[in-house]
């Protein structure tokens, strides 16, 4: 119905790659959203979402399920705007990291806490443009290799930036 009215979705099956990731969301194409992204404040994680919440229970249950079935769960901070962290935010970040560590999960703790300058985002607070997402993925891969989660002889990344 939407197609018949001329409505164009920002993404659909043709804008996704084989892994389900959006493709074509380049830095050049993000110019349409620069004003909006520039006006957004960095998200402010709240310690209460990590302590005794339903989300916390879901993550713990998921880690237990995956571990019981022979898998590994890796967590990380969401990609978001670079900013100075308040004490509450630092406590939230530490709480999220500990959630994985205390429940036999694994936490990918990049030096930049997955925070990037605003020009690296496509259209929202959490959506990196394609170039920045590739760089972020390289950082994740390098972290996994350096912590012996990936066979170093089978993968190659060029993450020189932390």
mmCIF file of C-alpha atoms in Angstrom:
data_model
loop_
_atom_site.group_PDB
_atom_site.id
_atom_site.type_symbol
_atom_site.label_atom_id
_atom_site.label_comp_id
_atom_site.label_asym_id
_atom_site.label_seq_id
_atom_site.Cartn_x
_atom_site.Cartn_y
_atom_site.Cartn_z
ATOM 1 C CA UNK A 1 0.000 0.000 0.000
ATOM 2 C CA UNK A 2 2.773 2.433 0.929
ATOM 3 C CA UNK A 3 4.618 1.749 -2.322
ATOM 4 C CA UNK A 4 1.484 2.442 -4.360
ATOM 5 C CA UNK A 5 1.175 5.897 -2.782
ATOM 6 C CA UNK A 6 4.773 6.789 -3.629
ATOM 7 C CA UNK A 7 5.947 6.537 -0.015
ATOM 8 C CA UNK A 8 9.650 5.687 0.121
ATOM 9 C CA UNK A 9 11.042 3.959 3.163
ATOM 10 C CA UNK A 10 14.500 4.978 4.332
ATOM 11 C CA UNK A 11 15.508 1.334 4.421
ATOM 12 C CA UNK A 12 14.109 -1.934 3.141
ATOM 13 C CA UNK A 13 15.325 -5.357 2.072
ATOM 14 C CA UNK A 14 17.351 -3.850 -0.783
ATOM 15 C CA UNK A 15 19.254 -1.549 1.612
ATOM 16 C CA UNK A 16 20.386 -4.437 3.845
ATOM 17 C CA UNK A 17 23.431 -6.615 3.311
ATOM 18 C CA UNK A 18 23.574 -10.386 3.815
ATOM 19 C CA UNK A 19 24.101 -9.870 7.571
ATOM 20 C CA UNK A 20 21.065 -7.618 7.922
ATOM 21 C CA UNK A 21 23.188 -4.484 8.327
ATOM 22 C CA UNK A 22 22.196 -1.312 6.532
ATOM 23 C CA UNK A 23 24.348 -0.465 3.531
ATOM 24 C CA UNK A 24 24.807 2.785 1.683
ATOM 25 C CA UNK A 25 24.530 4.963 4.794
ATOM 26 C CA UNK A 26 27.711 6.791 3.978
ATOM 27 C CA UNK A 27 29.149 9.940 5.454
ATOM 28 C CA UNK A 28 28.258 11.772 2.231
ATOM 29 C CA UNK A 29 24.613 10.684 2.437
ATOM 30 C CA UNK A 30 24.440 11.612 6.127
ATOM 31 C CA UNK A 31 24.623 15.306 5.204
ATOM 32 C CA UNK A 32 20.811 15.287 4.990
ATOM 33 C CA UNK A 33 20.724 14.537 8.717
ATOM 34 C CA UNK A 34 23.711 16.612 9.936
ATOM 35 C CA UNK A 35 21.589 19.409 11.378
ATOM 36 C CA UNK A 36 19.405 16.977 13.294
ATOM 37 C CA UNK A 37 22.311 14.889 14.596
ATOM 38 C CA UNK A 38 24.229 18.036 15.596
ATOM 39 C CA UNK A 39 21.245 19.203 17.645
ATOM 40 C CA UNK A 40 20.975 15.960 19.610
ATOM 41 C CA UNK A 41 22.422 15.618 23.100
ATOM 42 C CA UNK A 42 24.458 12.535 23.968
ATOM 43 C CA UNK A 43 22.291 9.818 25.494
ATOM 44 C CA UNK A 44 22.569 9.719 29.237
ATOM 45 C CA UNK A 45 22.697 6.154 30.522
ATOM 46 C CA UNK A 46 21.058 5.811 33.884
ATOM 47 C CA UNK A 47 22.344 3.439 36.552
ATOM 48 C CA UNK A 48 18.764 2.370 37.334
ATOM 49 C CA UNK A 49 18.451 0.611 33.969
ATOM 50 C CA UNK A 50 21.353 -1.647 34.928
ATOM 51 C CA UNK A 51 20.362 -2.346 38.525
ATOM 52 C CA UNK A 52 17.458 -4.642 39.318
ATOM 53 C CA UNK A 53 15.612 -4.003 36.084
ATOM 54 C CA UNK A 54 13.742 -6.253 33.693
ATOM 55 C CA UNK A 55 16.420 -5.596 31.061
ATOM 56 C CA UNK A 56 19.089 -6.777 33.485
ATOM 57 C CA UNK A 57 17.157 -10.011 34.095
ATOM 58 C CA UNK A 58 16.762 -10.591 30.349
ATOM 59 C CA UNK A 59 20.500 -10.180 29.744
ATOM 60 C CA UNK A 60 21.413 -12.502 32.631
ATOM 61 C CA UNK A 61 18.894 -15.130 31.475
ATOM 62 C CA UNK A 62 20.224 -14.894 27.912
ATOM 63 C CA UNK A 63 23.864 -15.272 29.031
ATOM 64 C CA UNK A 64 22.929 -18.322 31.113
ATOM 65 C CA UNK A 65 20.988 -19.878 28.225
ATOM 66 C CA UNK A 66 23.811 -19.354 25.722
ATOM 67 C CA UNK A 67 26.467 -20.628 28.148
ATOM 68 C CA UNK A 68 24.352 -23.716 28.907
ATOM 69 C CA UNK A 69 24.150 -24.410 25.177
ATOM 70 C CA UNK A 70 27.886 -24.061 24.530
ATOM 71 C CA UNK A 71 28.001 -20.504 23.195
ATOM 72 C CA UNK A 72 29.560 -17.239 24.302
ATOM 73 C CA UNK A 73 27.857 -13.885 24.799
ATOM 74 C CA UNK A 74 29.764 -10.688 24.078
ATOM 75 C CA UNK A 75 28.475 -7.306 25.165
ATOM 76 C CA UNK A 76 29.697 -3.802 24.566
ATOM 77 C CA UNK A 77 28.622 -0.231 25.089
ATOM 78 C CA UNK A 78 26.306 1.123 22.407
ATOM 79 C CA UNK A 79 27.888 3.408 19.841
ATOM 80 C CA UNK A 80 27.020 6.948 20.783
ATOM 81 C CA UNK A 81 28.275 10.533 20.850
ATOM 82 C CA UNK A 82 31.611 11.340 22.435
ATOM 83 C CA UNK A 83 31.083 13.256 25.670
ATOM 84 C CA UNK A 84 32.425 13.751 29.164
ATOM 85 C CA UNK A 85 30.791 11.251 31.463
ATOM 86 C CA UNK A 86 29.117 12.277 34.674
ATOM 87 C CA UNK A 87 29.718 10.146 37.774
ATOM 88 C CA UNK A 88 26.306 8.524 37.277
ATOM 89 C CA UNK A 89 27.152 7.657 33.669
ATOM 90 C CA UNK A 90 30.537 6.240 34.645
ATOM 91 C CA UNK A 91 28.779 4.114 37.266
ATOM 92 C CA UNK A 92 26.270 2.997 34.613
ATOM 93 C CA UNK A 93 29.052 1.988 32.239
ATOM 94 C CA UNK A 94 30.793 0.054 35.011
ATOM 95 C CA UNK A 95 27.497 -1.611 35.966
ATOM 96 C CA UNK A 96 26.907 -2.726 32.357
ATOM 97 C CA UNK A 97 30.436 -4.130 32.105
ATOM 98 C CA UNK A 98 30.065 -5.956 35.443
ATOM 99 C CA UNK A 99 26.738 -7.421 34.347
ATOM 100 C CA UNK A 100 28.566 -9.453 31.722
ATOM 101 C CA UNK A 101 31.676 -10.154 33.804
ATOM 102 C CA UNK A 102 29.674 -11.411 36.817
ATOM 103 C CA UNK A 103 27.500 -13.735 34.736
ATOM 104 C CA UNK A 104 30.169 -15.524 32.672
ATOM 105 C CA UNK A 105 29.656 -13.314 29.654
ATOM 106 C CA UNK A 106 32.369 -11.356 27.901
ATOM 107 C CA UNK A 107 32.567 -7.604 27.647
ATOM 108 C CA UNK A 108 34.269 -5.714 24.839
ATOM 109 C CA UNK A 109 35.580 -2.614 26.559
ATOM 110 C CA UNK A 110 37.062 -0.411 23.846
ATOM 111 C CA UNK A 111 39.256 2.469 24.979
ATOM 112 C CA UNK A 112 36.814 4.961 23.464
ATOM 113 C CA UNK A 113 33.829 3.331 25.249
ATOM 114 C CA UNK A 114 32.250 3.084 21.753
ATOM 115 C CA UNK A 115 31.878 6.878 21.684
ATOM 116 C CA UNK A 116 32.495 8.836 18.478
ATOM 117 C CA UNK A 117 32.329 12.451 17.325
ATOM 118 C CA UNK A 118 28.935 13.459 15.936
ATOM 119 C CA UNK A 119 30.147 13.652 12.322
ATOM 120 C CA UNK A 120 30.526 9.852 12.447
ATOM 121 C CA UNK A 121 26.775 9.308 12.810
ATOM 122 C CA UNK A 122 24.314 8.836 10.006
ATOM 123 C CA UNK A 123 20.851 9.915 11.164
ATOM 124 C CA UNK A 124 20.422 9.206 14.887
ATOM 125 C CA UNK A 125 22.293 9.087 18.158
ATOM 126 C CA UNK A 126 23.223 5.393 17.852
ATOM 127 C CA UNK A 127 23.500 4.925 14.067
ATOM 128 C CA UNK A 128 27.071 5.275 12.818
ATOM 129 C CA UNK A 129 27.619 6.083 9.160
ATOM 130 C CA UNK A 130 29.012 3.245 7.087
ATOM 131 C CA UNK A 131 32.649 4.361 7.227
ATOM 132 C CA UNK A 132 32.548 4.776 11.019
ATOM 133 C CA UNK A 133 30.738 1.452 11.446
ATOM 134 C CA UNK A 134 33.466 -0.335 9.504
ATOM 135 C CA UNK A 135 36.096 1.325 11.721
ATOM 136 C CA UNK A 136 34.121 0.345 14.845
ATOM 137 C CA UNK A 137 33.849 -3.255 13.615
ATOM 138 C CA UNK A 138 37.605 -3.312 13.028
ATOM 139 C CA UNK A 139 38.147 -2.120 16.606
ATOM 140 C CA UNK A 140 35.860 -4.869 17.905
ATOM 141 C CA UNK A 141 37.691 -7.465 15.805
ATOM 142 C CA UNK A 142 41.099 -6.266 16.989
ATOM 143 C CA UNK A 143 39.902 -6.350 20.601
ATOM 144 C CA UNK A 144 38.665 -9.916 20.172
ATOM 145 C CA UNK A 145 41.945 -10.973 18.540
ATOM 146 C CA UNK A 146 44.074 -9.284 21.189
ATOM 147 C CA UNK A 147 42.090 -11.029 23.922
ATOM 148 C CA UNK A 148 42.379 -14.421 22.185
ATOM 149 C CA UNK A 149 38.736 -14.749 21.174
ATOM 150 C CA UNK A 150 39.596 -14.940 17.457
ATOM 151 C CA UNK A 151 42.273 -17.003 15.764
ATOM 152 C CA UNK A 152 44.798 -14.308 14.841
ATOM 153 C CA UNK A 153 45.979 -16.211 11.765
ATOM 154 C CA UNK A 154 42.557 -16.175 10.065
ATOM 155 C CA UNK A 155 41.536 -12.506 10.420
ATOM 156 C CA UNK A 156 43.123 -9.193 9.555
ATOM 157 C CA UNK A 157 42.039 -5.704 10.609
ATOM 158 C CA UNK A 158 43.783 -2.383 10.484
ATOM 159 C CA UNK A 159 42.441 -0.813 13.686
ATOM 160 C CA UNK A 160 45.115 1.720 14.531
ATOM 161 C CA UNK A 161 42.711 4.082 16.319
ATOM 162 C CA UNK A 162 41.444 3.706 19.876
#
